[in-house]
PDB file of C-alpha atoms and ligand atoms in Angstrom:
ATOM      1  CA  MET A   1    -242.204  47.137-122.814  1.00  0.00           C
ATOM      2  CA  GLU A   2    -241.035  48.952-119.996  1.00  0.00           C
ATOM      3  CA  THR A   3    -240.750  46.835-116.995  1.00  0.00           C
ATOM      4  CA  TYR A   4    -239.673  47.194-113.338  1.00  0.00           C
ATOM      5  CA  LYS A   5    -236.359  46.756-113.992  1.00  0.00           C
ATOM      6  CA  ASP A   6    -236.104  50.296-115.882  1.00  0.00           C
ATOM      7  CA  LYS A   7    -237.143  51.606-112.933  1.00  0.00           C
ATOM      8  CA  ILE A   8    -234.284  50.325-111.105  1.00  0.00           C
ATOM      9  CA  ASP A   9    -231.130  52.788-110.108  1.00  0.00           C
ATOM     10  CA  ILE A  10    -228.405  50.191-109.936  1.00  0.00           C
ATOM     11  CA  LYS A  11    -226.404  52.500-107.766  1.00  0.00           C
ATOM     12  CA  ARG A  12    -228.559  52.201-104.832  1.00  0.00           C
ATOM     13  CA  LEU A  13    -229.258  48.580-105.250  1.00  0.00           C
ATOM     14  CA  PRO A  14    -229.629  46.735-101.694  1.00  0.00           C
ATOM     15  CA  GLU A  15    -226.600  44.883-101.100  1.00  0.00           C
ATOM     16  CA  HIS A  16    -228.377  42.116 -99.293  1.00  0.00           C
ATOM     17  CA  ILE A  17    -231.822  40.953 -99.664  1.00  0.00           C
ATOM     18  CA  ALA A  18    -233.561  38.073 -97.484  1.00  0.00           C
ATOM     19  CA  ILE A  19    -236.958  36.310 -98.795  1.00  0.00           C
ATOM     20  CA  ILE A  20    -239.434  33.894 -96.759  1.00  0.00           C
ATOM     21  CA  MET A  21    -240.627  32.073 -99.404  1.00  0.00           C
ATOM     22  CA  ASP A  22    -244.159  30.882 -98.575  1.00  0.00           C
ATOM     23  CA  GLY A  23    -247.204  29.593-100.211  1.00  0.00           C
ATOM     24  CA  ASN A  24    -246.326  26.393-102.049  1.00  0.00           C
ATOM     25  CA  GLY A  25    -248.928  24.660-100.302  1.00  0.00           C
ATOM     26  CA  ARG A  26    -251.721  26.834-101.275  1.00  0.00           C
ATOM     27  CA  TRP A  27    -250.403  26.874-104.651  1.00  0.00           C
ATOM     28  CA  ALA A  28    -250.204  23.233-105.100  1.00  0.00           C
ATOM     29  CA  LYS A  29    -253.625  23.347-103.440  1.00  0.00           C
ATOM     30  CA  GLU A  30    -255.129  25.947-105.951  1.00  0.00           C
ATOM     31  CA  GLN A  31    -254.370  23.496-108.355  1.00  0.00           C
ATOM     32  CA  GLY A  32    -255.815  20.504-106.967  1.00  0.00           C
ATOM     33  CA  LYS A  33    -252.235  18.765-105.979  1.00  0.00           C
ATOM     34  CA  ILE A  34    -250.392  17.669-103.326  1.00  0.00           C
ATOM     35  CA  ARG A  35    -248.273  20.011-100.987  1.00  0.00           C
ATOM     36  CA  ILE A  36    -244.968  18.581-102.738  1.00  0.00           C
ATOM     37  CA  PHE A  37    -245.892  19.569-105.924  1.00  0.00           C
ATOM     38  CA  GLY A  38    -245.514  23.092-104.723  1.00  0.00           C
ATOM     39  CA  HIS A  39    -242.440  22.994-103.496  1.00  0.00           C
ATOM     40  CA  GLN A  40    -240.975  21.335-106.534  1.00  0.00           C
ATOM     41  CA  ASN A  41    -242.169  23.816-108.139  1.00  0.00           C
ATOM     42  CA  GLY A  42    -240.830  26.273-105.836  1.00  0.00           C
ATOM     43  CA  VAL A  43    -237.438  25.621-107.109  1.00  0.00           C
ATOM     44  CA  GLY A  44    -238.102  27.301-110.371  1.00  0.00           C
ATOM     45  CA  ALA A  45    -238.611  30.457-108.692  1.00  0.00           C
ATOM     46  CA  VAL A  46    -235.390  30.263-106.307  1.00  0.00           C
ATOM     47  CA  ARG A  47    -233.255  29.919-109.759  1.00  0.00           C
ATOM     48  CA  ALA A  48    -235.294  32.926-111.323  1.00  0.00           C
ATOM     49  CA  ALA A  49    -234.582  35.190-108.218  1.00  0.00           C
ATOM     50  CA  SER A  50    -230.981  34.130-107.432  1.00  0.00           C
ATOM     51  CA  GLU A  51    -230.003  34.965-111.153  1.00  0.00           C
ATOM     52  CA  ALA A  52    -232.017  37.921-111.191  1.00  0.00           C
ATOM     53  CA  CYS A  53    -230.186  39.101-108.089  1.00  0.00           C
ATOM     54  CA  ALA A  54    -226.842  37.906-109.324  1.00  0.00           C
ATOM     55  CA  GLU A  55    -227.132  39.597-112.556  1.00  0.00           C
ATOM     56  CA  LEU A  56    -228.475  43.097-111.227  1.00  0.00           C
ATOM     57  CA  GLY A  57    -225.455  43.006-108.683  1.00  0.00           C
ATOM     58  CA  VAL A  58    -226.865  41.981-105.414  1.00  0.00           C
ATOM     59  CA  LYS A  59    -224.102  40.682-103.175  1.00  0.00           C
ATOM     60  CA  TYR A  60    -226.123  38.521-101.057  1.00  0.00           C
ATOM     61  CA  LEU A  61    -229.395  36.806-101.158  1.00  0.00           C
ATOM     62  CA  THR A  62    -230.732  34.796 -98.334  1.00  0.00           C
ATOM     63  CA  LEU A  63    -233.580  32.343 -98.679  1.00  0.00           C
ATOM     64  CA  TYR A  64    -235.526  30.556 -95.607  1.00  0.00           C
ATOM     65  CA  ALA A  65    -235.917  27.670 -97.177  1.00  0.00           C
ATOM     66  CA  PHE A  66    -236.849  25.185 -93.738  1.00  0.00           C
ATOM     67  CA  SER A  67    -237.745  26.518 -90.344  1.00  0.00           C
ATOM     68  CA  THR A  68    -237.043  24.704 -87.121  1.00  0.00           C
ATOM     69  CA  GLU A  69    -240.549  24.818 -86.867  1.00  0.00           C
ATOM     70  CA  ASN A  70    -241.185  23.383 -89.857  1.00  0.00           C
ATOM     71  CA  TRP A  71    -239.497  19.994 -88.286  1.00  0.00           C
ATOM     72  CA  ASN A  72    -243.165  19.546 -86.957  1.00  0.00           C
ATOM     73  CA  ARG A  73    -244.722  19.058 -90.093  1.00  0.00           C
ATOM     74  CA  SER A  74    -246.035  15.544 -91.546  1.00  0.00           C
ATOM     75  CA  GLN A  75    -242.979  13.162 -91.641  1.00  0.00           C
ATOM     76  CA  ILE A  76    -243.943  12.401 -95.500  1.00  0.00           C
ATOM     77  CA  GLU A  77    -243.858  15.987 -96.324  1.00  0.00           C
ATOM     78  CA  VAL A  78    -240.524  16.570 -94.347  1.00  0.00           C
ATOM     79  CA  ASP A  79    -238.934  13.987 -95.843  1.00  0.00           C
ATOM     80  CA  ALA A  80    -240.087  15.028 -99.419  1.00  0.00           C
ATOM     81  CA  LEU A  81    -238.700  18.426 -98.758  1.00  0.00           C
ATOM     82  CA  MET A  82    -235.416  17.088 -97.575  1.00  0.00           C
ATOM     83  CA  ARG A  83    -235.387  14.921-100.788  1.00  0.00           C
ATOM     84  CA  LEU A  84    -236.108  17.686-103.284  1.00  0.00           C
ATOM     85  CA  LEU A  85    -233.666  19.684-101.334  1.00  0.00           C
ATOM     86  CA  SER A  86    -230.311  17.114-102.229  1.00  0.00           C
ATOM     87  CA  LYS A  87    -231.632  16.815-105.823  1.00  0.00           C
ATOM     88  CA  THR A  88    -232.100  20.416-106.313  1.00  0.00           C
ATOM     89  CA  MET A  89    -228.142  20.757-105.032  1.00  0.00           C
ATOM     90  CA  SER A  90    -226.964  18.224-107.681  1.00  0.00           C
ATOM     91  CA  GLU A  91    -229.195  19.584-110.676  1.00  0.00           C
ATOM     92  CA  GLU A  92    -228.238  22.947-109.708  1.00  0.00           C
ATOM     93  CA  LEU A  93    -224.820  23.055-109.526  1.00  0.00           C
ATOM     94  CA  LYS A  94    -224.232  24.241-113.025  1.00  0.00           C
ATOM     95  CA  THR A  95    -226.139  27.142-112.611  1.00  0.00           C
ATOM     96  CA  LEU A  96    -224.638  27.672-109.439  1.00  0.00           C
ATOM     97  CA  ASN A  97    -221.190  28.220-111.555  1.00  0.00           C
ATOM     98  CA  ASP A  98    -222.661  29.665-114.547  1.00  0.00           C
ATOM     99  CA  ASN A  99    -223.779  32.590-112.435  1.00  0.00           C
ATOM    100  CA  ASP A 100    -220.494  32.530-110.569  1.00  0.00           C
ATOM    101  CA  ILE A 101    -222.816  32.128-107.332  1.00  0.00           C
ATOM    102  CA  ARG A 102    -221.269  30.824-104.032  1.00  0.00           C
ATOM    103  CA  LEU A 103    -223.503  28.557-101.813  1.00  0.00           C
ATOM    104  CA  ASN A 104    -223.570  28.922 -98.322  1.00  0.00           C
ATOM    105  CA  ALA A 105    -226.217  27.496 -95.491  1.00  0.00           C
ATOM    106  CA  ILE A 106    -227.044  28.267 -91.990  1.00  0.00           C
ATOM    107  CA  GLY A 107    -229.010  26.648 -89.346  1.00  0.00           C
ATOM    108  CA  ASP A 108    -228.900  23.783 -87.092  1.00  0.00           C
ATOM    109  CA  LEU A 109    -227.486  21.832 -90.637  1.00  0.00           C
ATOM    110  CA  GLN A 110    -226.643  18.591 -87.980  1.00  0.00           C
ATOM    111  CA  ARG A 111    -230.602  17.962 -87.873  1.00  0.00           C
ATOM    112  CA  LEU A 112    -230.673  17.504 -91.611  1.00  0.00           C
ATOM    113  CA  PRO A 113    -230.552  14.054 -92.857  1.00  0.00           C
ATOM    114  CA  LYS A 114    -226.808  12.425 -93.560  1.00  0.00           C
ATOM    115  CA  TYR A 115    -227.036  12.478 -97.577  1.00  0.00           C
ATOM    116  CA  ASN A 116    -228.904  15.694 -97.638  1.00  0.00           C
ATOM    117  CA  TYR A 117    -226.195  17.696 -95.077  1.00  0.00           C
ATOM    118  CA  ASP A 118    -223.421  15.605 -97.848  1.00  0.00           C
ATOM    119  CA  ALA A 119    -225.105  16.958-100.870  1.00  0.00           C
ATOM    120  CA  LEU A 120    -225.355  20.246 -99.293  1.00  0.00           C
ATOM    121  CA  MET A 121    -221.390  20.416 -98.312  1.00  0.00           C
ATOM    122  CA  LYS A 122    -220.291  19.002-101.635  1.00  0.00           C
ATOM    123  CA  THR A 123    -222.389  21.936-103.086  1.00  0.00           C
ATOM    124  CA  ILE A 124    -221.059  24.446-100.717  1.00  0.00           C
ATOM    125  CA  GLU A 125    -217.328  23.028-101.880  1.00  0.00           C
ATOM    126  CA  ALA A 126    -217.888  23.160-105.233  1.00  0.00           C
ATOM    127  CA  THR A 127    -219.169  27.103-105.862  1.00  0.00           C
ATOM    128  CA  LYS A 128    -216.707  28.388-102.616  1.00  0.00           C
ATOM    129  CA  ASN A 129    -214.430  30.310-105.098  1.00  0.00           C
ATOM    130  CA  ASN A 130    -217.364  31.983-107.038  1.00  0.00           C
ATOM    131  CA  LYS A 131    -217.606  35.750-106.542  1.00  0.00           C
ATOM    132  CA  ARG A 132    -220.429  37.611-107.982  1.00  0.00           C
ATOM    133  CA  MET A 133    -223.106  36.464-104.986  1.00  0.00           C
ATOM    134  CA  THR A 134    -223.476  34.877-102.003  1.00  0.00           C
ATOM    135  CA  LEU A 135    -226.614  32.575-101.833  1.00  0.00           C
ATOM    136  CA  THR A 136    -227.474  31.501 -98.171  1.00  0.00           C
ATOM    137  CA  LEU A 137    -230.129  28.750 -97.697  1.00  0.00           C
ATOM    138  CA  CYS A 138    -231.522  28.650 -94.067  1.00  0.00           C
ATOM    139  CA  LEU A 139    -232.090  25.124 -93.346  1.00  0.00           C
ATOM    140  CA  SER A 140    -233.279  24.228 -89.871  1.00  0.00           C
ATOM    141  CA  TYR A 141    -232.908  27.678 -89.124  1.00  0.00           C
ATOM    142  CA  SER A 142    -234.946  29.874 -86.926  1.00  0.00           C
ATOM    143  CA  GLY A 143    -234.023  33.570 -85.542  1.00  0.00           C
ATOM    144  CA  ARG A 144    -234.117  32.147 -81.760  1.00  0.00           C
ATOM    145  CA  TRP A 145    -232.260  29.138 -82.348  1.00  0.00           C
ATOM    146  CA  GLU A 146    -229.456  31.380 -83.647  1.00  0.00           C
ATOM    147  CA  ILE A 147    -229.468  34.120 -81.009  1.00  0.00           C
ATOM    148  CA  THR A 148    -229.439  31.568 -78.089  1.00  0.00           C
ATOM    149  CA  ASN A 149    -226.744  29.652 -79.672  1.00  0.00           C
ATOM    150  CA  ALA A 150    -224.787  33.340 -79.761  1.00  0.00           C
ATOM    151  CA  VAL A 151    -225.419  33.655 -75.935  1.00  0.00           C
ATOM    152  CA  LYS A 152    -224.546  30.093 -75.334  1.00  0.00           C
ATOM    153  CA  GLN A 153    -221.276  31.023 -77.146  1.00  0.00           C
ATOM    154  CA  ILE A 154    -220.667  34.152 -75.564  1.00  0.00           C
ATOM    155  CA  ALA A 155    -221.231  33.048 -71.975  1.00  0.00           C
ATOM    156  CA  GLU A 156    -218.388  30.160 -72.949  1.00  0.00           C
ATOM    157  CA  LYS A 157    -215.962  33.031 -73.847  1.00  0.00           C
ATOM    158  CA  VAL A 158    -216.698  35.048 -70.780  1.00  0.00           C
ATOM    159  CA  MET A 159    -216.253  31.670 -68.660  1.00  0.00           C
ATOM    160  CA  SER A 160    -212.765  30.926 -70.086  1.00  0.00           C
ATOM    161  CA  GLY A 161    -211.624  34.802 -69.915  1.00  0.00           C
ATOM    162  CA  GLU A 162    -211.464  35.270 -73.857  1.00  0.00           C
ATOM    163  CA  ILE A 163    -214.426  37.910 -73.573  1.00  0.00           C
ATOM    164  CA  ALA A 164    -214.662  40.424 -70.819  1.00  0.00           C
ATOM    165  CA  ILE A 165    -218.677  41.302 -70.274  1.00  0.00           C
ATOM    166  CA  GLU A 166    -217.572  44.931 -71.349  1.00  0.00           C
ATOM    167  CA  GLN A 167    -216.619  44.143 -74.832  1.00  0.00           C
ATOM    168  CA  ILE A 168    -219.953  42.443 -75.192  1.00  0.00           C
ATOM    169  CA  ASP A 169    -221.591  45.092 -77.812  1.00  0.00           C
ATOM    170  CA  GLU A 170    -224.047  45.102 -80.586  1.00  0.00           C
ATOM    171  CA  ASP A 171    -220.595  44.186 -83.039  1.00  0.00           C
ATOM    172  CA  CYS A 172    -219.494  41.323 -80.767  1.00  0.00           C
ATOM    173  CA  VAL A 173    -223.225  39.746 -80.629  1.00  0.00           C
ATOM    174  CA  SER A 174    -223.342  39.858 -84.243  1.00  0.00           C
ATOM    175  CA  LYS A 175    -220.058  38.220 -84.817  1.00  0.00           C
ATOM    176  CA  PHE A 176    -221.347  35.078 -82.973  1.00  0.00           C
ATOM    177  CA  LEU A 177    -224.285  34.747 -85.408  1.00  0.00           C
ATOM    178  CA  ASN A 178    -224.674  32.507 -88.347  1.00  0.00           C
ATOM    179  CA  THR A 179    -224.304  35.846 -90.413  1.00  0.00           C
ATOM    180  CA  ASN A 180    -221.347  36.937 -88.767  1.00  0.00           C
ATOM    181  CA  ASN A 181    -219.491  38.295 -92.777  1.00  0.00           C
ATOM    182  CA  MET A 182    -222.502  39.443 -94.003  1.00  0.00           C
ATOM    183  CA  PRO A 183    -224.239  42.771 -94.068  1.00  0.00           C
ATOM    184  CA  ASP A 184    -228.206  43.192 -92.536  1.00  0.00           C
ATOM    185  CA  PRO A 185    -230.624  42.701 -95.392  1.00  0.00           C
ATOM    186  CA  GLU A 186    -231.968  46.077 -96.431  1.00  0.00           C
ATOM    187  CA  LEU A 187    -234.870  44.472 -97.642  1.00  0.00           C
ATOM    188  CA  LEU A 188    -236.726  41.781 -96.749  1.00  0.00           C
ATOM    189  CA  ILE A 189    -239.507  39.917 -99.394  1.00  0.00           C
ATOM    190  CA  ARG A 190    -242.456  37.460 -98.154  1.00  0.00           C
ATOM    191  CA  THR A 191    -244.492  35.852-100.424  1.00  0.00           C
ATOM    192  CA  SER A 192    -248.082  34.428-100.280  1.00  0.00           C
ATOM    193  CA  GLY A 193    -249.776  37.192 -98.615  1.00  0.00           C
ATOM    194  CA  GLU A 194    -248.790  36.283 -94.688  1.00  0.00           C
ATOM    195  CA  GLU A 195    -247.465  39.185 -92.894  1.00  0.00           C
ATOM    196  CA  ARG A 196    -245.090  37.949 -90.400  1.00  0.00           C
ATOM    197  CA  LEU A 197    -241.660  36.913 -89.593  1.00  0.00           C
ATOM    198  CA  SER A 198    -241.931  33.363 -88.381  1.00  0.00           C
ATOM    199  CA  ASN A 199    -238.983  33.252 -86.804  1.00  0.00           C
ATOM    200  CA  PHE A 200    -236.544  34.610 -89.654  1.00  0.00           C
ATOM    201  CA  LEU A 201    -233.369  36.425 -89.005  1.00  0.00           C
ATOM    202  CA  LEU A 202    -234.780  38.458 -85.887  1.00  0.00           C
ATOM    203  CA  TRP A 203    -231.951  40.304 -84.980  1.00  0.00           C
ATOM    204  CA  GLN A 204    -230.721  41.417 -88.539  1.00  0.00           C
ATOM    205  CA  LEU A 205    -234.015  42.536 -89.918  1.00  0.00           C
ATOM    206  CA  ALA A 206    -233.951  45.401 -87.246  1.00  0.00           C
ATOM    207  CA  TYR A 207    -234.188  47.940 -89.717  1.00  0.00           C
ATOM    208  CA  SER A 208    -235.081  46.155 -93.044  1.00  0.00           C
ATOM    209  CA  GLU A 209    -237.727  47.322 -95.473  1.00  0.00           C
ATOM    210  CA  PHE A 210    -240.680  44.684 -95.627  1.00  0.00           C
ATOM    211  CA  TYR A 211    -241.961  44.187 -98.640  1.00  0.00           C
ATOM    212  CA  PHE A 212    -245.311  41.569 -99.025  1.00  0.00           C
ATOM    213  CA  THR A 213    -246.467  40.167-101.916  1.00  0.00           C
ATOM    214  CA  ASP A 214    -249.653  38.197-102.388  1.00  0.00           C
ATOM    215  CA  LYS A 215    -248.369  36.213-104.872  1.00  0.00           C
ATOM    216  CA  PHE A 216    -247.493  32.652-104.337  1.00  0.00           C
ATOM    217  CA  TRP A 217    -244.010  31.672-103.962  1.00  0.00           C
ATOM    218  CA  PRO A 218    -244.022  29.184-107.188  1.00  0.00           C
ATOM    219  CA  ASP A 219    -245.515  32.319-109.126  1.00  0.00           C
ATOM    220  CA  PHE A 220    -242.670  35.137-107.944  1.00  0.00           C
ATOM    221  CA  GLY A 221    -240.657  35.772-110.988  1.00  0.00           C
ATOM    222  CA  LYS A 222    -238.056  37.720-111.833  1.00  0.00           C
ATOM    223  CA  GLU A 223    -240.419  41.051-112.591  1.00  0.00           C
ATOM    224  CA  ASP A 224    -241.392  40.375-109.270  1.00  0.00           C
ATOM    225  CA  LEU A 225    -238.225  40.844-107.700  1.00  0.00           C
ATOM    226  CA  TYR A 226    -237.265  43.959-109.618  1.00  0.00           C
ATOM    227  CA  GLN A 227    -240.936  45.228-108.760  1.00  0.00           C
ATOM    228  CA  ALA A 228    -239.831  44.656-104.750  1.00  0.00           C
ATOM    229  CA  ILE A 229    -236.511  46.441-105.339  1.00  0.00           C
ATOM    230  CA  ALA A 230    -237.938  49.451-107.241  1.00  0.00           C
ATOM    231  CA  ASP A 231    -240.439  49.614-104.133  1.00  0.00           C
ATOM    232  CA  TYR A 232    -237.720  49.748-101.484  1.00  0.00           C
ATOM    233  CA  GLN A 233    -235.712  52.124-103.545  1.00  0.00           C
ATOM    234  CA  ASN A 234    -238.456  54.589-103.227  1.00  0.00           C
ATOM    235  CA  ARG A 235    -238.696  54.362 -99.129  1.00  0.00           C
ATOM    236  CA  GLU A 236    -236.988  57.130 -97.161  1.00  0.00           C
ATOM    237  CA  ARG A 237    -234.534  54.814 -94.424  1.00  0.00           C
ATOM    238  CA  ARG A 238    -234.698  57.361 -91.599  1.00  0.00           C
ATOM    239  CA  PHE A 239    -233.044  55.097 -89.049  1.00  0.00           C
ATOM    240  CA  GLY A 240    -234.571  57.474 -86.497  1.00  0.00           C
ATOM    241  CA  LYS A 241    -233.802  60.647 -87.465  1.00  0.00           C
ATOM    242  CA  THR A 242    -236.337  62.770 -89.370  1.00  0.00           C
ATOM    243  CA  SER A 243    -236.754  63.157 -92.763  1.00  0.00           C
ATOM    244  CA  GLU A 244    -235.417  66.839 -93.066  1.00  0.00           C
ATOM    245  CA  GLN A 245    -232.083  65.830 -91.382  1.00  0.00           C
ATOM    246  CA  LEU A 246    -231.684  63.518 -93.807  1.00  0.00           C
ATOM    247  CA  SER A 247    -232.411  66.222 -96.607  1.00  0.00           C
ATOM    248  CA  ASP A 248    -230.039  68.734 -94.762  1.00  0.00           C
ATOM    249  CA  LYS A 249    -227.224  66.454 -95.726  1.00  0.00           C
ATOM    250  CA  LYS A 250    -227.892  65.967 -99.255  1.00  0.00           C
TER     251      LYS A 250
HETATM  252  C1  IPE B   1    -243.287  27.349 -98.022  1.00  0.00           C
HETATM  253  O1  IPE B   1    -244.545  27.154 -98.153  1.00  0.00           O
HETATM  254  C2  IPE B   1    -242.204  26.594 -97.941  1.00  0.00           C
HETATM  255  C3  IPE B   1    -241.579  26.005 -97.026  1.00  0.00           C
HETATM  256  C4  IPE B   1    -242.112  26.403 -95.808  1.00  0.00           C
HETATM  257  C5  IPE B   1    -241.034  24.565 -96.490  1.00  0.00           C
HETATM  258  P1  IPE B   1    -245.144  26.419 -97.786  1.00  0.00           P
HETATM  259  O2  IPE B   1    -244.982  25.019 -97.486  1.00  0.00           O
HETATM  260  O3  IPE B   1    -245.367  27.227 -96.062  1.00  0.00           O
HETATM  261  O4  IPE B   1    -246.680  26.766 -98.226  1.00  0.00           O
HETATM  262  P2  IPE B   1    -248.064  27.269 -97.746  1.00  0.00           P
HETATM  263  O5  IPE B   1    -247.658  28.365 -96.512  1.00  0.00           O
HETATM  264  O6  IPE B   1    -248.686  25.972 -96.467  1.00  0.00           O
HETATM  265  O7  IPE B   1    -249.039  27.871 -98.759  1.00  0.00           O
HETATM  266  C1  IPE B   2    -241.935  30.191 -93.108  1.00  0.00           C
HETATM  267  O1  IPE B   2    -242.989  29.780 -93.588  1.00  0.00           O
HETATM  268  C2  IPE B   2    -240.574  29.160 -93.330  1.00  0.00           C
HETATM  269  C3  IPE B   2    -240.285  29.108 -94.533  1.00  0.00           C
HETATM  270  C4  IPE B   2    -240.521  30.027 -95.612  1.00  0.00           C
HETATM  271  C5  IPE B   2    -239.587  28.212 -94.795  1.00  0.00           C
HETATM  272  P1  IPE B   2    -244.170  28.887 -92.984  1.00  0.00           P
HETATM  273  O2  IPE B   2    -245.187  28.851 -93.933  1.00  0.00           O
HETATM  274  O3  IPE B   2    -243.365  27.851 -92.155  1.00  0.00           O
HETATM  275  O4  IPE B   2    -244.688  30.017 -91.546  1.00  0.00           O
HETATM  276  P2  IPE B   2    -246.197  30.068 -90.687  1.00  0.00           P
HETATM  277  O5  IPE B   2    -245.609  28.632 -89.836  1.00  0.00           O
HETATM  278  O6  IPE B   2    -247.239  29.967 -91.734  1.00  0.00           O
HETATM  279  O7  IPE B   2    -245.372  31.133 -89.882  1.00  0.00           O
HETATM  280 MG1   MG B   3    -246.375  28.634 -95.440  1.00  0.00          MG
END
């Protein structure tokens, strides 16, 4: 059987894929279950996407797991998500190591409950020498939070004389973001049919290709990821130039 994997040109893989994992609650509701059941079933999709990306040779996979705005959900759901997260951290350590994946986390991590923060740091430490791929979890993260933070840090450096105003350019701003050591994602995927950014990687997604699918996150498997990559490879990324200018260069 032909699969989308066969359609992927391995030489033109995106180096960095970002995913807004959405639709867990609706997936659960469809089966008459509570929302947390959907989150629990989303873990398998995280494993599938991580393995698929690592196997193909994608260097960075960044997952939106919990937004700044998600703190406004019910205490019951927030608590359940936090517990699920630390449970997953310890249970998935073996998968991460088996696949040579380094775990990373960005966001306002100080807001996480201590037991959760500790579990996260432990897994990050235990995978720090892995080389094949960096898996970044965005937790208590939002793009505006991140940019505001960068602005504060740059302002401090200007006041202390470490940076001159003339030195503030796009590269400088990028260095003060949580993603400073990563390339920008070439491809953004969002599941569940919603077509918005919900405050995700606002700066970094400036020129990314967007891919939306109606599938809910727990149903998103390896084949869906291959399909998204194959679709991405059919796009023409012009970066402001014209199609003719791009083909002249070939
Ligand atoms: C995404 O699924 C997971 C998180 C935001 C934590 P949702 O929980 O948003 O599920 P829906 O969108 O309500 O279906
Ligand atoms: C975005 O999903 C955040 C995550 C996937 C973690 P939401 O479900 O919270 O987004 P909105 O509220 O529908 O925009
Ligand atoms: Mg949602």
